[in-house]
């Protein structure tokens, strides 16, 4: 779905072999992912995803977690330059945070929204320029997949089976076809892939 602005809606997420985006311990269980998301392949993948983006879209949980972590990385001269690049981009970018509970925006340049993700993202896509990146927020990504609004998926596949936890691709999504536009395999068996929606 390309409109006159040419903006793409992109999303990134790390997934286990059994399709989970967190472990069996619940939404905060990322122990399985830690050693894979700091490899060179994962960091290069992260750089690739934000370089063309001007708007960051987050769910409330990720927004609060990111706020506790990334601003300090932006100021840390000893941090990996790729991490600092992403952190600075995130701090400076226009941010849209989906929340039904926050009373005020947790960051500067942040707009809180309490509306269907598909409606908000369709509105974003119709104005402005640059990619719209949904940052690891599975609930928003699922809503956009359901509405067939995603143009690109950045996935980091890690070679472990979590055995529990929530899955990104659930039954009931509309059928769609995707084209592999990039792939890279890391030393731990992690695979960074970029899929574009074939329309």
Tab-separated table of C-alpha atoms in Angstrom:
chain	number	residue	atom	x	y	z
A	1	UNK	CA	0.000	0.000	0.000
A	2	UNK	CA	2.031	2.946	-1.280
A	3	UNK	CA	0.577	6.416	-1.087
A	4	UNK	CA	1.688	9.782	-2.421
A	5	UNK	CA	4.212	10.348	0.372
A	6	UNK	CA	6.067	7.114	-0.377
A	7	UNK	CA	6.470	6.437	3.356
A	8	UNK	CA	7.046	2.799	4.277
A	9	UNK	CA	5.759	1.220	7.458
A	10	UNK	CA	8.490	-1.023	8.834
A	11	UNK	CA	8.796	-3.138	11.964
A	12	UNK	CA	11.500	-5.068	13.773
A	13	UNK	CA	11.348	-8.008	16.143
A	14	UNK	CA	13.546	-10.857	17.345
A	15	UNK	CA	11.989	-14.322	17.145
A	16	UNK	CA	12.947	-17.802	18.319
A	17	UNK	CA	12.700	-20.798	16.004
A	18	UNK	CA	9.246	-21.506	17.431
A	19	UNK	CA	8.154	-17.964	16.619
A	20	UNK	CA	8.208	-16.491	20.141
A	21	UNK	CA	9.167	-12.897	20.893
A	22	UNK	CA	9.709	-13.549	24.600
A	23	UNK	CA	10.343	-16.603	26.718
A	24	UNK	CA	8.030	-18.829	28.740
A	25	UNK	CA	8.518	-16.599	31.792
A	26	UNK	CA	6.286	-13.863	30.391
A	27	UNK	CA	6.660	-10.501	28.599
A	28	UNK	CA	9.819	-9.580	30.507
A	29	UNK	CA	11.590	-12.883	29.777
A	30	UNK	CA	14.280	-12.023	27.215
A	31	UNK	CA	17.097	-14.167	28.622
A	32	UNK	CA	17.076	-16.393	25.551
A	33	UNK	CA	17.681	-13.394	23.274
A	34	UNK	CA	20.443	-11.475	25.067
A	35	UNK	CA	23.555	-13.075	23.574
A	36	UNK	CA	22.168	-12.844	20.038
A	37	UNK	CA	21.040	-9.203	19.956
A	38	UNK	CA	24.535	-7.848	20.687
A	39	UNK	CA	26.393	-9.605	17.852
A	40	UNK	CA	27.825	-7.676	14.902
A	41	UNK	CA	25.106	-9.095	12.653
A	42	UNK	CA	22.371	-7.953	15.054
A	43	UNK	CA	23.898	-4.499	15.507
A	44	UNK	CA	24.317	-4.005	11.755
A	45	UNK	CA	20.699	-5.138	11.344
A	46	UNK	CA	19.610	-2.518	13.882
A	47	UNK	CA	21.496	0.204	11.997
A	48	UNK	CA	19.887	-0.884	8.729
A	49	UNK	CA	16.389	-0.565	10.177
A	50	UNK	CA	16.602	2.990	11.544
A	51	UNK	CA	18.746	4.707	8.912
A	52	UNK	CA	15.826	5.613	6.651
A	53	UNK	CA	13.265	6.140	9.400
A	54	UNK	CA	12.024	9.453	10.764
A	55	UNK	CA	9.215	8.243	13.056
A	56	UNK	CA	9.447	5.693	15.874
A	57	UNK	CA	6.280	3.871	16.923
A	58	UNK	CA	6.194	2.142	20.309
A	59	UNK	CA	3.767	0.476	22.647
A	60	UNK	CA	3.731	1.772	26.227
A	61	UNK	CA	5.754	-1.090	27.729
A	62	UNK	CA	8.552	-0.713	25.188
A	63	UNK	CA	8.477	3.070	25.438
A	64	UNK	CA	9.018	2.925	29.194
A	65	UNK	CA	11.695	0.243	28.906
A	66	UNK	CA	13.512	2.066	26.107
A	67	UNK	CA	13.402	5.330	28.081
A	68	UNK	CA	15.151	3.626	30.971
A	69	UNK	CA	17.943	2.352	28.720
A	70	UNK	CA	18.643	4.159	25.437
A	71	UNK	CA	19.129	7.849	26.432
A	72	UNK	CA	22.148	6.927	28.565
A	73	UNK	CA	23.596	4.922	25.651
A	74	UNK	CA	23.330	8.023	23.450
A	75	UNK	CA	25.628	9.842	25.887
A	76	UNK	CA	28.034	6.932	26.497
A	77	UNK	CA	31.229	7.483	24.513
A	78	UNK	CA	32.321	3.915	25.290
A	79	UNK	CA	29.179	2.326	23.838
A	80	UNK	CA	29.309	0.508	20.507
A	81	UNK	CA	28.959	3.226	17.811
A	82	UNK	CA	26.018	1.341	16.278
A	83	UNK	CA	24.213	1.322	19.623
A	84	UNK	CA	24.929	5.039	20.059
A	85	UNK	CA	23.659	5.723	16.549
A	86	UNK	CA	20.360	4.014	17.243
A	87	UNK	CA	20.062	5.637	20.673
A	88	UNK	CA	20.634	9.142	19.278
A	89	UNK	CA	18.174	8.502	16.472
A	90	UNK	CA	15.537	7.283	18.939
A	91	UNK	CA	15.977	10.254	21.271
A	92	UNK	CA	15.757	12.764	18.388
A	93	UNK	CA	13.073	11.085	16.255
A	94	UNK	CA	9.380	11.880	16.270
A	95	UNK	CA	7.846	9.241	18.559
A	96	UNK	CA	4.299	7.929	18.686
A	97	UNK	CA	3.466	5.882	21.786
A	98	UNK	CA	0.299	3.801	22.061
A	99	UNK	CA	-1.089	3.825	25.585
A	100	UNK	CA	-4.406	3.680	27.383
A	101	UNK	CA	-2.859	4.547	30.756
A	102	UNK	CA	-0.128	7.195	30.385
A	103	UNK	CA	-1.247	10.716	31.230
A	104	UNK	CA	1.792	12.492	29.812
A	105	UNK	CA	4.396	11.641	27.208
A	106	UNK	CA	7.482	9.985	28.711
A	107	UNK	CA	9.909	11.594	26.213
A	108	UNK	CA	10.399	14.823	24.307
A	109	UNK	CA	9.097	14.814	20.731
A	110	UNK	CA	6.537	12.176	21.757
A	111	UNK	CA	2.838	12.008	21.052
A	112	UNK	CA	0.594	9.718	23.090
A	113	UNK	CA	-2.261	8.048	21.240
A	114	UNK	CA	-5.173	5.942	22.420
A	115	UNK	CA	-6.657	4.804	19.127
A	116	UNK	CA	-6.483	1.763	16.825
A	117	UNK	CA	-2.913	1.295	15.585
A	118	UNK	CA	-4.023	0.815	11.984
A	119	UNK	CA	-5.845	4.167	11.943
A	120	UNK	CA	-2.940	6.066	13.497
A	121	UNK	CA	-0.305	4.511	11.235
A	122	UNK	CA	-2.404	5.041	8.105
A	123	UNK	CA	-2.622	8.717	9.092
A	124	UNK	CA	1.153	8.902	9.652
A	125	UNK	CA	1.769	7.276	6.301
A	126	UNK	CA	-0.335	9.890	4.530
A	127	UNK	CA	1.813	12.793	5.765
A	128	UNK	CA	5.492	13.564	6.250
A	129	UNK	CA	8.450	11.658	4.885
A	130	UNK	CA	10.833	8.862	5.840
A	131	UNK	CA	10.071	5.374	7.089
A	132	UNK	CA	7.832	4.729	10.075
A	133	UNK	CA	9.552	2.151	12.305
A	134	UNK	CA	7.559	0.083	14.793
A	135	UNK	CA	10.184	-0.698	17.430
A	136	UNK	CA	9.834	-4.258	18.745
A	137	UNK	CA	6.253	-3.614	19.880
A	138	UNK	CA	4.513	-6.884	19.082
A	139	UNK	CA	0.977	-5.720	19.883
A	140	UNK	CA	1.298	-2.872	17.378
A	141	UNK	CA	2.994	-5.101	14.783
A	142	UNK	CA	0.184	-7.671	15.081
A	143	UNK	CA	-2.454	-4.982	14.553
A	144	UNK	CA	-0.641	-3.716	11.446
A	145	UNK	CA	-0.216	-7.233	10.066
A	146	UNK	CA	-3.955	-7.762	10.539
A	147	UNK	CA	-4.654	-4.557	8.602
A	148	UNK	CA	-1.995	-5.382	5.952
A	149	UNK	CA	-0.265	-2.062	6.615
A	150	UNK	CA	3.314	-3.292	7.034
A	151	UNK	CA	5.636	-2.766	4.085
A	152	UNK	CA	8.836	-4.208	5.557
A	153	UNK	CA	9.784	-6.639	8.332
A	154	UNK	CA	13.218	-6.691	9.966
A	155	UNK	CA	13.476	-10.015	11.795
A	156	UNK	CA	16.323	-11.481	13.821
A	157	UNK	CA	15.812	-15.232	14.027
A	158	UNK	CA	17.651	-16.863	16.905
A	159	UNK	CA	18.494	-20.590	16.877
A	160	UNK	CA	16.642	-21.560	20.036
A	161	UNK	CA	13.233	-22.983	20.830
A	162	UNK	CA	11.675	-21.094	23.726
A	163	UNK	CA	8.945	-23.657	24.338
A	164	UNK	CA	6.588	-20.973	25.640
A	165	UNK	CA	5.804	-17.295	25.313
A	166	UNK	CA	3.741	-15.357	22.798
A	167	UNK	CA	4.005	-15.768	19.049
A	168	UNK	CA	4.031	-13.002	16.466
A	169	UNK	CA	2.294	-14.885	13.666
A	170	UNK	CA	-1.009	-16.164	14.996
A	171	UNK	CA	-3.897	-17.817	13.198
A	172	UNK	CA	-6.330	-15.424	11.568
A	173	UNK	CA	-3.881	-13.052	9.882
A	174	UNK	CA	-4.700	-12.241	6.253
A	175	UNK	CA	-2.644	-14.205	3.746
A	176	UNK	CA	0.265	-12.216	2.293
A	177	UNK	CA	3.417	-12.689	0.239
A	178	UNK	CA	6.830	-11.283	1.171
A	179	UNK	CA	10.071	-10.870	-0.783
A	180	UNK	CA	13.434	-11.508	0.900
A	181	UNK	CA	15.579	-8.428	0.286
A	182	UNK	CA	18.452	-9.064	2.718
A	183	UNK	CA	19.823	-11.896	4.796
A	184	UNK	CA	22.920	-12.347	6.915
A	185	UNK	CA	23.955	-15.145	9.239
A	186	UNK	CA	25.911	-14.521	12.416
A	187	UNK	CA	28.484	-16.649	14.263
A	188	UNK	CA	25.963	-17.924	16.811
A	189	UNK	CA	23.548	-19.072	14.117
A	190	UNK	CA	21.378	-15.967	14.331
A	191	UNK	CA	19.916	-14.842	10.999
A	192	UNK	CA	19.031	-11.232	10.216
A	193	UNK	CA	16.431	-11.045	7.455
A	194	UNK	CA	14.570	-8.228	5.751
A	195	UNK	CA	11.260	-9.011	4.047
A	196	UNK	CA	9.323	-6.560	1.888
A	197	UNK	CA	5.610	-6.951	1.363
A	198	UNK	CA	4.911	-7.973	-2.232
A	199	UNK	CA	1.946	-5.920	-3.443
